[in-house]
Coordinates of C-alpha atoms in Angstrom, one line a residue:
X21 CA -28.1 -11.5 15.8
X22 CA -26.5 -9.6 13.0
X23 CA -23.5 -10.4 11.7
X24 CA -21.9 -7.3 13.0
X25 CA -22.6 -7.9 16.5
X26 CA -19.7 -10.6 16.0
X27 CA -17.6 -7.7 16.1
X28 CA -18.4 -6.4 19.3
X29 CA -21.8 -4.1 17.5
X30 CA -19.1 -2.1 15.3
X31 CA -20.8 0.2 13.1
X32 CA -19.9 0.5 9.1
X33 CA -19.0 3.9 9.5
X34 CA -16.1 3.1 12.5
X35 CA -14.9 0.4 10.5
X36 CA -14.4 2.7 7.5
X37 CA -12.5 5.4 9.9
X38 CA -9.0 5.2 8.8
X39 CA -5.5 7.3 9.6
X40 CA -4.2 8.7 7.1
X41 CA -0.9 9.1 8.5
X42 CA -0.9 5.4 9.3
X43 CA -1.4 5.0 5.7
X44 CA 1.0 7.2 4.8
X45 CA 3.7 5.4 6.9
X46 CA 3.0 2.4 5.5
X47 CA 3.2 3.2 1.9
X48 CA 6.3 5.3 2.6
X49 CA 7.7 2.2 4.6
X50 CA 7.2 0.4 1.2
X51 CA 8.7 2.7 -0.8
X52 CA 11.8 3.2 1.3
X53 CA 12.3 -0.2 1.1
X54 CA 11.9 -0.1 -2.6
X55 CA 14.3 2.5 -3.1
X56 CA 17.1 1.5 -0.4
X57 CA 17.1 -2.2 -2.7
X58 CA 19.3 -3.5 -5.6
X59 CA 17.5 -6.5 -6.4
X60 CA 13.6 -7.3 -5.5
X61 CA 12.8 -7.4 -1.8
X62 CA 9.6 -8.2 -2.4
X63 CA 8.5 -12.2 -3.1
X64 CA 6.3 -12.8 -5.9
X65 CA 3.2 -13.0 -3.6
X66 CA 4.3 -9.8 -1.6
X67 CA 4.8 -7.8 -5.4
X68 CA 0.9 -9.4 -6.7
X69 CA -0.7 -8.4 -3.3
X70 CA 0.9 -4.4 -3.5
X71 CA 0.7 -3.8 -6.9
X72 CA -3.4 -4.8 -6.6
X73 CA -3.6 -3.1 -2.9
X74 CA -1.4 0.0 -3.4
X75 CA -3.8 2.1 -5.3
X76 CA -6.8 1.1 -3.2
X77 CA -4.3 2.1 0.3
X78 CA -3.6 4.9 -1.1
X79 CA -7.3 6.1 -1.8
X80 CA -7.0 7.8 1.9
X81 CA -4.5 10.1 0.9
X82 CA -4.2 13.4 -1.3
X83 CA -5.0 13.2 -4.7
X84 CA -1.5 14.2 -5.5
X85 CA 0.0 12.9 -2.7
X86 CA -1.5 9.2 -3.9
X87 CA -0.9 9.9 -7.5
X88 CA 3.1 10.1 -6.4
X89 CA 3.3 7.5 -4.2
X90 CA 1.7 5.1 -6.9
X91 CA 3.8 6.4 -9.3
X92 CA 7.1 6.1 -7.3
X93 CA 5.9 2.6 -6.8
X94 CA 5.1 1.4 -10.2
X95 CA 9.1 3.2 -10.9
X96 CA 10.9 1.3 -8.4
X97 CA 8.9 -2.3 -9.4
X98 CA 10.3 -1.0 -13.3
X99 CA 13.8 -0.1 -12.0
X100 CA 13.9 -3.3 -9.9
X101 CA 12.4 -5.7 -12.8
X102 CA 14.9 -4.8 -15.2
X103 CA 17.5 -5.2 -13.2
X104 CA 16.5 -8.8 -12.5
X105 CA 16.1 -10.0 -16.5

């Protein structure tokens, strides 16, 4: 028994199937949040896990379109940080 036929037999290539427009509501989710906010919404924990996962998320989108949304991202964690210190 292989270790995929835990899974039910799932193939690598249906586990790599992803929606991009699931990803994009997510990351815009995120970045609503970040905008709508005065002070940091995210925890410490929440901040280390998107700032590693946000470029790799984004990997399903646009070129451009993940360019900007990691860009927008790494402004609002700026704009939010300084207001903090």
């Amino acid at each position: 028994m292989s270790q995929l036929d835990l899974f039910g037999g799932a193939t690598p290539q249906a586990l790599a199937q992803v929606d991009p427009e699931a990803v994009r509501r997510r990351v815009n989710a995120l970045l609503d949040r970040l905008r709508a906010a005065e002070v940091m919404p995210l925890s410490d924990k929440e901040l280390r896990y998107w700032t590693t996962v946000m470029p790799q998320t984004t990997n399903w989108l646009e070129p451009d379109e993940k360019a900007a949304a990691c860009a927008e991202f790494e402004a609002q964690v700026t704009r939010l940080s300084r207001q903090a210190a």
